[in-house]
XYZ file of C-alpha atoms in Angstrom:
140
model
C 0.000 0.000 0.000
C 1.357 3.645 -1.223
C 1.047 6.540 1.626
C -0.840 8.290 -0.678
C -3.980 6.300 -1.665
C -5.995 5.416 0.999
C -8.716 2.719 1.122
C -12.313 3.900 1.341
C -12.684 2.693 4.477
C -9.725 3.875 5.780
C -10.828 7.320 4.398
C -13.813 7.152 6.394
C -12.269 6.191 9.356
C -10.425 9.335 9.087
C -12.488 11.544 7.760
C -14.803 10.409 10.968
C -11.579 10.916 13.599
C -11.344 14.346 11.665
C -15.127 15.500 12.360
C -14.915 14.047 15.651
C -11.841 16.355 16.414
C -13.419 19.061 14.698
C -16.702 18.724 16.949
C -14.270 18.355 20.295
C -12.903 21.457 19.118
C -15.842 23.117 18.561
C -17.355 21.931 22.103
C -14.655 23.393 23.905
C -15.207 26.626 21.845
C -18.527 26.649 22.729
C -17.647 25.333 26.297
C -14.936 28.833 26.730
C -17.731 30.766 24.827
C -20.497 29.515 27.159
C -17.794 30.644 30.698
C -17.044 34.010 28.855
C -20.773 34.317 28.439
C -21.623 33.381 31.873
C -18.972 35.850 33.223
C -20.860 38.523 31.054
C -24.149 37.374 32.749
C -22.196 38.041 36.082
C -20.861 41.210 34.904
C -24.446 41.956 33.725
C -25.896 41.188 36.950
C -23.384 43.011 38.857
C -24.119 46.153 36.738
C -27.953 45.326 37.306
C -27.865 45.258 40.495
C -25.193 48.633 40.938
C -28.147 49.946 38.587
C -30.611 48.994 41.269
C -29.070 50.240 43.967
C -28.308 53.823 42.539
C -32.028 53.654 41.572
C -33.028 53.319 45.020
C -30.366 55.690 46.475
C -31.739 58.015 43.635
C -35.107 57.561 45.260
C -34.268 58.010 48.501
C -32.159 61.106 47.705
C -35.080 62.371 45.880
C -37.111 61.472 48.942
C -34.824 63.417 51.144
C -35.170 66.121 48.647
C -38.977 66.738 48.752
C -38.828 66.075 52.621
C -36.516 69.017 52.574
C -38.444 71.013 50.486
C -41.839 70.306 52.194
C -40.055 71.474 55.285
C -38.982 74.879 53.724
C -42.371 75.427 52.664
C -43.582 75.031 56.155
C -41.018 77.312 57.276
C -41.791 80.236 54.593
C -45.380 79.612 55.630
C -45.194 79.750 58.969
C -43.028 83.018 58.628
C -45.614 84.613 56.052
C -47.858 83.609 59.047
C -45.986 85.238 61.405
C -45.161 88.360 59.361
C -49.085 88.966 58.846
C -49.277 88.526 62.382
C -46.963 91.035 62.888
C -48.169 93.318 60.843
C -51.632 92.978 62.031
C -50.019 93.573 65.696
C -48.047 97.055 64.354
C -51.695 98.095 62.920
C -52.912 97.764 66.152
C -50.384 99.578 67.778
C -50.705 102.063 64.772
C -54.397 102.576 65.732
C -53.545 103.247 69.409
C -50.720 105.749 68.884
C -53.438 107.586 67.172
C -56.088 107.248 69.597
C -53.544 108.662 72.555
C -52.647 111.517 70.126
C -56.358 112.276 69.733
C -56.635 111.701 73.497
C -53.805 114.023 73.826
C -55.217 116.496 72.077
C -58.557 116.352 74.049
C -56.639 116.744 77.022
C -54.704 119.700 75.892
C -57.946 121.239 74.663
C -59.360 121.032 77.976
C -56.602 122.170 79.823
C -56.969 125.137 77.442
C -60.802 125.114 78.361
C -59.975 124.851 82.162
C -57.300 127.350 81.733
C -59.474 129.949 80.204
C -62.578 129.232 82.304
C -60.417 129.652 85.673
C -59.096 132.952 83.600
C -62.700 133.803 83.298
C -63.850 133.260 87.076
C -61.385 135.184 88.411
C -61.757 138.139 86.498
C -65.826 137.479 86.995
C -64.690 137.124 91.163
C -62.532 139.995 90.820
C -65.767 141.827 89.561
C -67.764 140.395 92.082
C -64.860 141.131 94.934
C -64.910 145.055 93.634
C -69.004 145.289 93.904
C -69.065 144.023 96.628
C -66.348 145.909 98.069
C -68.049 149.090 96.509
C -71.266 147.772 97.865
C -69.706 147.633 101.652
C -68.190 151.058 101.213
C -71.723 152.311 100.407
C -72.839 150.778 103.520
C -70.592 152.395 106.135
């Protein structure tokens, strides 16, 4: 038998060992392509679940946020409340600085009144002192 020529059989044979080489080879490709694509499902999961958690940190930050902001809108409220409050308190106090002045002004025009009247009775007594006086002088 030559090296060359090979029986039909024997070409079979090999041509069988070849495909069953071929197919081991192409298992263990698919066997390293099946581990890289399970590390990719790990790496996938791991970024999953980093995507989770920054979702729910997101969440809770935005939580936080609103919290915070509620609270600030309480506060401005509760100052606008306070500032009308105030205000309404400096009206008041507005409204009785005016009624003293207007008191004060009563009282200064009666003082003037009192003053003038007493001005008035003692020139009227004064009168009534000289008649009489002139009175008793007729007398004696």
């Amino acid at each position: 038998m030559e090296l060359g020529i090979m029986t039909k059989p024997n070409y079979n044979k090999k041509k069988f060992q070849d495909l069953k080489e071929t197919i081991e080879l192409k298992n263990a490709e698919i066997d390293e392509l099946n581990m890289q694509l399970a590390t990719k499902d790990k790496e996938i999961n791991k970024f999953k679940n980093y995507i989770t958690k920054q979702k729910y940190e997101i969440k809770t930050l935005e939580l936080k946020v609103d919290s915070e902001i509620n609270n600030e809108k309480a506060k401005f409220k509760e100052l606008d409340d306070l500032q009308q409050k105030l205000n309404e308190k400096q009206e008041i106090i507005d409204d009785k600085q005016d009624q003293i002045k207007y008191l004060r002004t009563l009282i200064d025009d009666y003082k003037l009144q009192v003053h003038n009247n007493t001005e008035n009775l003692e020139v009227q007594l004064r009168k009534i002192s000289k008649t009489y006086e002139g009175l008793l002088a007729q007398k004696i």
